[in-house]
Amino acid sequence: MFANRRQFGMTLTEVLVSLVVLLILISAAARLGQYVKTRSAVQLADSLLSVIDTAMQLYYEDYQAFPPPVPAASQAGFEAATETSITLVNGAVSADDWSSAALYWMLNRSPHSRDIIAAVSSRLVTAEDATGRPIVIQLSDGERKNLLRFIDPWGMSLRYEYAPGDQFPRLRSAGPDGQFGTEDDIENK
């Protein structure tokens, strides 16, 4: 008499197994999404370095030299490299920011490289310090300007330097972990 009766529903065990499977699928999708986002940012950083590389080549054609290295990661190093006397009016500039700011400054001097760096996404160039305040400098003639610098997709300043014995400058991003000198750094050469 009860053998023909159908039950429409799921047991508690079936519901729990379904939830576990669903959670595993959601977790896998989230990890895949994070991987794709990181991979995309790495490719964007690579593209940025290529664009700046092109701008440096055009700078070389204009001046028969690459932009000089920043001798010290400081305002004095910036002034020596750019041959520009400045006073910091607003904002704070970290040691890592000076070489990137000097490179932007020098590339902006050359009409050919200026055209190239003007095409760089505004997400990859900033005039703000780590707290979001604008970095403003005053030149020796009294003119005030925002101090622009290149940043990678993770918001870190790029490093511009010469390796010992190397004639071509290196441009580096700290990569996804935000620390220079680790295996995920991204370089132009």
Short mmCIF file of N, CA and C in Angstrom, two decimals, residues 3-166:
data_model
loop_
_atom_site.label_atom_id
_atom_site.label_comp_id
_atom_site.label_asym_id
_atom_site.label_seq_id
_atom_site.Cartn_x
_atom_site.Cartn_y
_atom_site.Cartn_z
N ALA A 3 4.02 1.28 -1.07
CA ALA A 3 5.09 1.10 -2.04
C ALA A 3 4.96 2.04 -3.23
N ASN A 4 3.79 2.49 -3.60
CA ASN A 4 3.58 3.36 -4.76
C ASN A 4 3.80 4.85 -4.44
N ARG A 5 3.90 5.16 -3.21
CA ARG A 5 3.97 6.56 -2.81
C ARG A 5 5.31 7.19 -3.19
N ARG A 6 5.26 8.34 -3.87
CA ARG A 6 6.49 9.03 -4.27
C ARG A 6 6.76 10.18 -3.31
N GLN A 7 8.04 10.40 -3.03
CA GLN A 7 8.42 11.53 -2.20
C GLN A 7 9.07 12.57 -3.09
N PHE A 8 8.61 13.79 -2.93
CA PHE A 8 9.18 14.90 -3.69
C PHE A 8 10.00 15.76 -2.73
N GLY A 9 11.24 15.61 -2.72
CA GLY A 9 12.09 16.37 -1.81
C GLY A 9 13.46 15.73 -1.74
N MET A 10 14.30 16.35 -0.98
CA MET A 10 15.66 15.85 -0.85
C MET A 10 15.94 15.56 0.62
N THR A 11 16.77 14.59 0.82
CA THR A 11 17.16 14.29 2.19
C THR A 11 18.20 15.32 2.63
N LEU A 12 18.43 15.37 3.91
CA LEU A 12 19.42 16.29 4.46
C LEU A 12 20.81 16.00 3.89
N THR A 13 21.14 14.76 3.71
CA THR A 13 22.45 14.37 3.16
C THR A 13 22.59 14.88 1.72
N GLU A 14 21.56 14.76 0.93
CA GLU A 14 21.61 15.25 -0.45
C GLU A 14 21.79 16.77 -0.50
N VAL A 15 21.12 17.47 0.37
CA VAL A 15 21.24 18.94 0.43
C VAL A 15 22.67 19.33 0.82
N LEU A 16 23.23 18.67 1.82
CA LEU A 16 24.60 18.98 2.26
C LEU A 16 25.63 18.68 1.17
N VAL A 17 25.48 17.55 0.48
CA VAL A 17 26.40 17.21 -0.61
C VAL A 17 26.30 18.26 -1.72
N SER A 18 25.09 18.69 -2.04
CA SER A 18 24.89 19.71 -3.07
C SER A 18 25.56 21.03 -2.67
N LEU A 19 25.43 21.40 -1.40
CA LEU A 19 26.06 22.63 -0.92
C LEU A 19 27.59 22.56 -0.98
N VAL A 20 28.14 21.43 -0.61
CA VAL A 20 29.60 21.26 -0.67
C VAL A 20 30.09 21.37 -2.11
N VAL A 21 29.42 20.73 -3.03
CA VAL A 21 29.81 20.81 -4.44
C VAL A 21 29.71 22.25 -4.94
N LEU A 22 28.64 22.93 -4.57
CA LEU A 22 28.46 24.33 -4.97
C LEU A 22 29.56 25.22 -4.41
N LEU A 23 29.93 25.03 -3.15
CA LEU A 23 31.00 25.82 -2.54
C LEU A 23 32.35 25.56 -3.21
N ILE A 24 32.60 24.34 -3.57
CA ILE A 24 33.86 24.01 -4.27
C ILE A 24 33.90 24.72 -5.62
N LEU A 25 32.80 24.71 -6.36
CA LEU A 25 32.74 25.39 -7.66
C LEU A 25 32.92 26.91 -7.51
N ILE A 26 32.30 27.50 -6.51
CA ILE A 26 32.45 28.94 -6.26
C ILE A 26 33.88 29.28 -5.91
N SER A 27 34.50 28.47 -5.07
CA SER A 27 35.89 28.70 -4.68
C SER A 27 36.83 28.61 -5.89
N ALA A 28 36.62 27.63 -6.73
CA ALA A 28 37.45 27.49 -7.94
C ALA A 28 37.27 28.68 -8.87
N ALA A 29 36.03 29.14 -9.02
CA ALA A 29 35.77 30.30 -9.89
C ALA A 29 36.43 31.56 -9.33
N ALA A 30 36.41 31.74 -8.02
CA ALA A 30 37.04 32.91 -7.41
C ALA A 30 38.55 32.89 -7.62
N ARG A 31 39.17 31.72 -7.44
CA ARG A 31 40.62 31.61 -7.66
C ARG A 31 40.98 31.87 -9.11
N LEU A 32 40.17 31.37 -10.02
CA LEU A 32 40.40 31.61 -11.44
C LEU A 32 40.26 33.09 -11.76
N GLY A 33 39.27 33.74 -11.19
CA GLY A 33 39.08 35.17 -11.40
C GLY A 33 40.27 35.98 -10.90
N GLN A 34 40.81 35.63 -9.74
CA GLN A 34 41.98 36.32 -9.20
C GLN A 34 43.20 36.09 -10.09
N TYR A 35 43.36 34.88 -10.59
CA TYR A 35 44.48 34.58 -11.49
C TYR A 35 44.39 35.43 -12.76
N VAL A 36 43.21 35.51 -13.33
CA VAL A 36 43.01 36.28 -14.56
C VAL A 36 43.29 37.76 -14.30
N LYS A 37 42.84 38.27 -13.17
CA LYS A 37 43.07 39.68 -12.81
C LYS A 37 44.57 39.96 -12.66
N THR A 38 45.29 39.09 -11.98
CA THR A 38 46.74 39.27 -11.80
C THR A 38 47.46 39.17 -13.13
N ARG A 39 47.09 38.20 -13.95
CA ARG A 39 47.71 38.02 -15.27
C ARG A 39 47.49 39.25 -16.14
N SER A 40 46.29 39.81 -16.08
CA SER A 40 45.97 41.01 -16.84
C SER A 40 46.82 42.19 -16.38
N ALA A 41 47.01 42.33 -15.07
CA ALA A 41 47.83 43.42 -14.54
C ALA A 41 49.30 43.25 -14.95
N VAL A 42 49.79 42.02 -14.96
CA VAL A 42 51.17 41.76 -15.40
C VAL A 42 51.34 42.16 -16.87
N GLN A 43 50.37 41.81 -17.70
CA GLN A 43 50.44 42.18 -19.12
C GLN A 43 50.37 43.70 -19.29
N LEU A 44 49.57 44.38 -18.47
CA LEU A 44 49.50 45.83 -18.52
C LEU A 44 50.83 46.45 -18.13
N ALA A 45 51.48 45.91 -17.10
CA ALA A 45 52.80 46.40 -16.68
C ALA A 45 53.82 46.18 -17.80
N ASP A 46 53.79 45.01 -18.43
CA ASP A 46 54.68 44.73 -19.57
C ASP A 46 54.48 45.75 -20.69
N SER A 47 53.22 46.03 -20.99
CA SER A 47 52.91 47.00 -22.05
C SER A 47 53.41 48.39 -21.68
N LEU A 48 53.21 48.77 -20.41
CA LEU A 48 53.70 50.08 -19.95
C LEU A 48 55.20 50.20 -20.13
N LEU A 49 55.93 49.16 -19.73
CA LEU A 49 57.39 49.19 -19.88
C LEU A 49 57.79 49.28 -21.35
N SER A 50 57.05 48.62 -22.22
CA SER A 50 57.35 48.70 -23.66
C SER A 50 57.11 50.10 -24.20
N VAL A 51 56.04 50.73 -23.76
CA VAL A 51 55.75 52.10 -24.21
C VAL A 51 56.84 53.05 -23.72
N ILE A 52 57.23 52.93 -22.46
CA ILE A 52 58.29 53.79 -21.92
C ILE A 52 59.61 53.50 -22.61
N ASP A 53 59.86 52.23 -22.93
CA ASP A 53 61.06 51.84 -23.69
C ASP A 53 61.10 52.59 -25.03
N THR A 54 59.98 52.63 -25.71
CA THR A 54 59.89 53.35 -26.99
C THR A 54 60.17 54.83 -26.78
N ALA A 55 59.60 55.40 -25.72
CA ALA A 55 59.83 56.82 -25.42
C ALA A 55 61.31 57.07 -25.12
N MET A 56 61.97 56.12 -24.44
CA MET A 56 63.40 56.29 -24.16
C MET A 56 64.21 56.22 -25.45
N GLN A 57 63.83 55.36 -26.39
CA GLN A 57 64.52 55.28 -27.68
C GLN A 57 64.40 56.61 -28.44
N LEU A 58 63.20 57.20 -28.39
CA LEU A 58 63.00 58.49 -29.06
C LEU A 58 63.79 59.60 -28.36
N TYR A 59 63.86 59.53 -27.05
CA TYR A 59 64.69 60.48 -26.29
C TYR A 59 66.14 60.34 -26.74
N TYR A 60 66.59 59.09 -26.92
CA TYR A 60 67.96 58.83 -27.36
C TYR A 60 68.21 59.46 -28.74
N GLU A 61 67.23 59.34 -29.63
CA GLU A 61 67.38 59.94 -30.96
C GLU A 61 67.49 61.47 -30.88
N ASP A 62 66.78 62.08 -29.94
CA ASP A 62 66.84 63.54 -29.79
C ASP A 62 68.13 64.01 -29.14
N TYR A 63 68.63 63.29 -28.13
CA TYR A 63 69.77 63.75 -27.33
C TYR A 63 71.03 62.89 -27.45
N GLN A 64 71.00 61.84 -28.23
CA GLN A 64 72.12 60.91 -28.40
C GLN A 64 72.58 60.31 -27.07
N ALA A 65 71.65 60.21 -26.16
CA ALA A 65 71.90 59.57 -24.86
C ALA A 65 70.56 59.23 -24.24
N PHE A 66 70.56 58.20 -23.39
CA PHE A 66 69.35 57.89 -22.65
C PHE A 66 69.24 58.86 -21.47
N PRO A 67 68.06 58.99 -20.91
CA PRO A 67 67.95 59.84 -19.71
C PRO A 67 68.94 59.36 -18.66
N PRO A 68 69.61 60.29 -17.99
CA PRO A 68 70.62 59.87 -17.01
C PRO A 68 69.97 59.20 -15.80
N PRO A 69 70.73 58.35 -15.13
CA PRO A 69 70.18 57.70 -13.93
C PRO A 69 70.07 58.72 -12.80
N VAL A 70 69.22 58.42 -11.85
CA VAL A 70 69.11 59.27 -10.65
C VAL A 70 70.18 58.77 -9.68
N PRO A 71 71.19 59.62 -9.37
CA PRO A 71 72.31 59.15 -8.56
C PRO A 71 71.93 58.77 -7.13
N ALA A 72 70.88 59.38 -6.60
CA ALA A 72 70.43 59.04 -5.25
C ALA A 72 68.92 59.13 -5.23
N ALA A 73 68.30 58.26 -4.48
CA ALA A 73 66.83 58.25 -4.41
C ALA A 73 66.38 59.35 -3.45
N SER A 74 66.52 60.59 -3.93
CA SER A 74 66.19 61.75 -3.10
C SER A 74 65.91 62.95 -4.00
N GLN A 75 65.51 64.04 -3.37
CA GLN A 75 65.29 65.27 -4.13
C GLN A 75 66.59 65.73 -4.78
N ALA A 76 67.70 65.61 -4.08
CA ALA A 76 69.00 66.00 -4.64
C ALA A 76 69.34 65.14 -5.86
N GLY A 77 69.02 63.85 -5.79
CA GLY A 77 69.25 62.96 -6.94
C GLY A 77 68.39 63.36 -8.12
N PHE A 78 67.14 63.70 -7.87
CA PHE A 78 66.23 64.17 -8.92
C PHE A 78 66.81 65.43 -9.56
N GLU A 79 67.24 66.38 -8.74
CA GLU A 79 67.78 67.64 -9.25
C GLU A 79 69.04 67.41 -10.08
N ALA A 80 69.90 66.49 -9.63
CA ALA A 80 71.13 66.20 -10.38
C ALA A 80 70.82 65.57 -11.73
N ALA A 81 69.89 64.63 -11.75
CA ALA A 81 69.55 63.93 -12.99
C ALA A 81 68.84 64.85 -13.99
N THR A 82 67.94 65.67 -13.49
CA THR A 82 67.14 66.51 -14.38
C THR A 82 67.73 67.90 -14.61
N GLU A 83 68.79 68.21 -13.86
CA GLU A 83 69.42 69.54 -13.91
C GLU A 83 68.37 70.63 -13.68
N THR A 84 67.51 70.38 -12.69
CA THR A 84 66.43 71.29 -12.35
C THR A 84 66.40 71.48 -10.84
N SER A 85 66.39 72.73 -10.42
CA SER A 85 66.31 73.03 -9.00
C SER A 85 64.83 73.14 -8.61
N ILE A 86 64.43 72.41 -7.58
CA ILE A 86 63.02 72.40 -7.19
C ILE A 86 62.88 72.56 -5.67
N THR A 87 61.69 72.97 -5.26
CA THR A 87 61.30 72.98 -3.86
C THR A 87 60.00 72.20 -3.76
N LEU A 88 59.94 71.27 -2.84
CA LEU A 88 58.73 70.50 -2.64
C LEU A 88 57.74 71.36 -1.86
N VAL A 89 56.59 71.67 -2.46
CA VAL A 89 55.59 72.56 -1.86
C VAL A 89 54.52 71.76 -1.13
N ASN A 90 54.07 70.66 -1.71
CA ASN A 90 52.98 69.88 -1.12
C ASN A 90 53.20 68.41 -1.43
N GLY A 91 52.76 67.56 -0.50
CA GLY A 91 52.87 66.13 -0.70
C GLY A 91 54.19 65.59 -0.17
N ALA A 92 54.28 64.30 -0.11
CA ALA A 92 55.49 63.63 0.35
C ALA A 92 55.96 62.68 -0.75
N VAL A 93 57.25 62.69 -1.01
CA VAL A 93 57.82 61.83 -2.05
C VAL A 93 58.71 60.80 -1.38
N SER A 94 58.39 59.52 -1.59
CA SER A 94 59.22 58.47 -0.99
C SER A 94 60.47 58.25 -1.84
N ALA A 95 61.42 57.57 -1.27
CA ALA A 95 62.68 57.31 -1.98
C ALA A 95 62.43 56.57 -3.30
N ASP A 96 61.46 55.65 -3.31
CA ASP A 96 61.17 54.89 -4.53
C ASP A 96 60.55 55.75 -5.63
N ASP A 97 59.97 56.88 -5.27
CA ASP A 97 59.27 57.72 -6.25
C ASP A 97 60.19 58.61 -7.08
N TRP A 98 61.37 58.93 -6.57
CA TRP A 98 62.21 59.93 -7.24
C TRP A 98 62.69 59.52 -8.62
N SER A 99 63.12 58.26 -8.81
CA SER A 99 63.65 57.88 -10.12
C SER A 99 62.54 57.84 -11.16
N SER A 100 61.35 57.42 -10.76
CA SER A 100 60.21 57.40 -11.68
C SER A 100 59.80 58.82 -12.07
N ALA A 101 59.80 59.72 -11.10
CA ALA A 101 59.46 61.12 -11.37
C ALA A 101 60.51 61.77 -12.28
N ALA A 102 61.78 61.47 -12.03
CA ALA A 102 62.84 62.04 -12.87
C ALA A 102 62.73 61.53 -14.30
N LEU A 103 62.45 60.24 -14.47
CA LEU A 103 62.30 59.69 -15.81
C LEU A 103 61.13 60.36 -16.53
N TYR A 104 60.00 60.51 -15.86
CA TYR A 104 58.85 61.17 -16.49
C TYR A 104 59.22 62.60 -16.88
N TRP A 105 59.89 63.30 -15.99
CA TRP A 105 60.30 64.69 -16.23
C TRP A 105 61.17 64.79 -17.48
N MET A 106 62.18 63.90 -17.57
CA MET A 106 63.11 63.96 -18.70
C MET A 106 62.45 63.55 -20.01
N LEU A 107 61.62 62.52 -19.99
CA LEU A 107 60.94 62.11 -21.22
C LEU A 107 59.96 63.18 -21.69
N ASN A 108 59.42 63.92 -20.76
CA ASN A 108 58.48 64.99 -21.10
C ASN A 108 59.18 66.17 -21.75
N ARG A 109 60.49 66.27 -21.60
CA ARG A 109 61.28 67.35 -22.23
C ARG A 109 61.41 67.15 -23.74
N SER A 110 61.53 65.91 -24.17
CA SER A 110 61.73 65.59 -25.58
C SER A 110 60.38 65.58 -26.29
N PRO A 111 60.25 66.38 -27.35
CA PRO A 111 58.96 66.41 -28.05
C PRO A 111 58.50 65.04 -28.56
N HIS A 112 59.43 64.23 -29.04
CA HIS A 112 59.06 62.91 -29.57
C HIS A 112 58.63 61.95 -28.48
N SER A 113 59.39 61.90 -27.40
CA SER A 113 59.00 60.99 -26.32
C SER A 113 57.78 61.53 -25.57
N ARG A 114 57.61 62.84 -25.53
CA ARG A 114 56.42 63.43 -24.89
C ARG A 114 55.14 62.91 -25.54
N ASP A 115 55.15 62.81 -26.87
CA ASP A 115 53.98 62.30 -27.58
C ASP A 115 53.66 60.87 -27.18
N ILE A 116 54.69 60.07 -26.95
CA ILE A 116 54.50 58.67 -26.57
C ILE A 116 53.95 58.57 -25.15
N ILE A 117 54.57 59.28 -24.19
CA ILE A 117 54.11 59.14 -22.81
C ILE A 117 52.74 59.80 -22.60
N ALA A 118 52.36 60.71 -23.49
CA ALA A 118 51.02 61.30 -23.39
C ALA A 118 49.93 60.25 -23.62
N ALA A 119 50.29 59.17 -24.32
CA ALA A 119 49.32 58.10 -24.61
C ALA A 119 49.19 57.09 -23.47
N VAL A 120 50.05 57.20 -22.46
CA VAL A 120 49.98 56.27 -21.33
C VAL A 120 48.71 56.55 -20.54
N SER A 121 48.03 55.49 -20.15
CA SER A 121 46.79 55.60 -19.38
C SER A 121 46.99 56.42 -18.12
N SER A 122 46.01 57.24 -17.79
CA SER A 122 46.10 58.07 -16.57
C SER A 122 46.13 57.20 -15.31
N ARG A 123 45.74 55.94 -15.41
CA ARG A 123 45.85 55.02 -14.27
C ARG A 123 47.30 54.68 -13.96
N LEU A 124 48.20 54.90 -14.93
CA LEU A 124 49.60 54.50 -14.77
C LEU A 124 50.54 55.69 -14.61
N VAL A 125 49.96 56.87 -14.43
CA VAL A 125 50.73 58.09 -14.16
C VAL A 125 50.01 58.80 -13.03
N THR A 126 50.75 59.26 -12.04
CA THR A 126 50.11 59.95 -10.93
C THR A 126 50.94 61.14 -10.47
N ALA A 127 50.27 62.08 -9.85
CA ALA A 127 50.93 63.22 -9.21
C ALA A 127 50.54 63.24 -7.74
N GLU A 128 50.14 62.09 -7.21
CA GLU A 128 49.73 62.00 -5.82
C GLU A 128 50.72 61.17 -5.02
N ASP A 129 50.82 61.51 -3.72
CA ASP A 129 51.67 60.71 -2.85
C ASP A 129 50.87 59.52 -2.31
N ALA A 130 51.46 58.76 -1.42
CA ALA A 130 50.82 57.54 -0.91
C ALA A 130 49.52 57.82 -0.16
N THR A 131 49.36 59.04 0.36
CA THR A 131 48.14 59.37 1.10
C THR A 131 47.08 60.00 0.20
N GLY A 132 47.40 60.17 -1.10
CA GLY A 132 46.44 60.75 -2.03
C GLY A 132 46.54 62.26 -2.19
N ARG A 133 47.49 62.89 -1.50
CA ARG A 133 47.67 64.34 -1.65
C ARG A 133 48.48 64.62 -2.91
N PRO A 134 48.18 65.71 -3.60
CA PRO A 134 48.96 66.04 -4.80
C PRO A 134 50.39 66.42 -4.42
N ILE A 135 51.33 65.97 -5.25
CA ILE A 135 52.74 66.34 -5.06
C ILE A 135 52.98 67.55 -5.94
N VAL A 136 53.28 68.68 -5.32
CA VAL A 136 53.49 69.93 -6.05
C VAL A 136 54.91 70.41 -5.78
N ILE A 137 55.59 70.79 -6.86
CA ILE A 137 56.94 71.34 -6.72
C ILE A 137 56.94 72.78 -7.25
N GLN A 138 57.92 73.51 -6.78
CA GLN A 138 58.12 74.87 -7.29
C GLN A 138 59.49 74.93 -7.93
N LEU A 139 59.52 75.42 -9.17
CA LEU A 139 60.78 75.55 -9.89
C LEU A 139 61.50 76.82 -9.42
N SER A 140 62.75 76.95 -9.80
CA SER A 140 63.54 78.10 -9.36
C SER A 140 62.97 79.43 -9.86
N ASP A 141 62.21 79.40 -10.96
CA ASP A 141 61.60 80.65 -11.47
C ASP A 141 60.26 80.95 -10.80
N GLY A 142 59.85 80.12 -9.83
CA GLY A 142 58.61 80.35 -9.11
C GLY A 142 57.41 79.59 -9.63
N GLU A 143 57.53 78.99 -10.81
CA GLU A 143 56.42 78.24 -11.39
C GLU A 143 56.17 76.97 -10.58
N ARG A 144 54.89 76.68 -10.35
CA ARG A 144 54.51 75.47 -9.63
C ARG A 144 53.98 74.44 -10.61
N LYS A 145 54.36 73.18 -10.36
CA LYS A 145 53.92 72.08 -11.22
C LYS A 145 53.63 70.86 -10.37
N ASN A 146 52.74 70.01 -10.89
CA ASN A 146 52.55 68.70 -10.28
C ASN A 146 53.73 67.83 -10.66
N LEU A 147 54.23 67.06 -9.70
CA LEU A 147 55.34 66.15 -9.96
C LEU A 147 54.75 64.80 -10.38
N LEU A 148 54.77 64.54 -11.68
CA LEU A 148 54.21 63.31 -12.22
C LEU A 148 55.24 62.19 -12.18
N ARG A 149 54.74 60.97 -12.02
CA ARG A 149 55.62 59.79 -12.03
C ARG A 149 54.84 58.62 -12.59
N PHE A 150 55.59 57.65 -13.13
CA PHE A 150 54.99 56.42 -13.64
C PHE A 150 54.73 55.48 -12.47
N ILE A 151 53.58 54.81 -12.50
CA ILE A 151 53.29 53.77 -11.51
C ILE A 151 52.82 52.51 -12.25
N ASP A 152 53.00 51.37 -11.60
CA ASP A 152 52.54 50.12 -12.20
C ASP A 152 51.07 49.87 -11.85
N PRO A 153 50.47 48.82 -12.37
CA PRO A 153 49.04 48.56 -12.09
C PRO A 153 48.71 48.35 -10.61
N TRP A 154 49.71 48.11 -9.78
CA TRP A 154 49.50 47.92 -8.35
C TRP A 154 49.75 49.19 -7.56
N GLY A 155 50.03 50.31 -8.26
CA GLY A 155 50.20 51.61 -7.61
C GLY A 155 51.60 51.92 -7.13
N MET A 156 52.57 51.09 -7.45
CA MET A 156 53.96 51.32 -7.03
C MET A 156 54.73 52.08 -8.12
N SER A 157 55.62 52.97 -7.69
CA SER A 157 56.47 53.67 -8.66
C SER A 157 57.39 52.70 -9.37
N LEU A 158 57.63 52.98 -10.65
CA LEU A 158 58.61 52.19 -11.40
C LEU A 158 60.00 52.63 -11.00
N ARG A 159 60.96 51.74 -11.10
CA ARG A 159 62.36 52.09 -10.84
C ARG A 159 63.09 52.23 -12.17
N TYR A 160 63.87 53.29 -12.25
CA TYR A 160 64.69 53.56 -13.43
C TYR A 160 66.13 53.57 -12.98
N GLU A 161 66.95 52.68 -13.56
CA GLU A 161 68.34 52.55 -13.11
C GLU A 161 69.20 51.92 -14.20
N TYR A 162 70.48 52.01 -13.99
CA TYR A 162 71.44 51.35 -14.88
C TYR A 162 72.12 50.24 -14.09
N ALA A 163 72.19 49.05 -14.68
CA ALA A 163 72.93 47.96 -14.06
C ALA A 163 74.42 48.24 -14.27
N PRO A 164 75.27 47.82 -13.35
CA PRO A 164 76.70 48.05 -13.53
C PRO A 164 77.19 47.48 -14.86
N GLY A 165 77.88 48.31 -15.63
CA GLY A 165 78.43 47.89 -16.91
C GLY A 165 77.43 47.85 -18.05
N ASP A 166 76.19 48.22 -17.79
CA ASP A 166 75.15 48.17 -18.82
C ASP A 166 75.00 49.55 -19.45
#
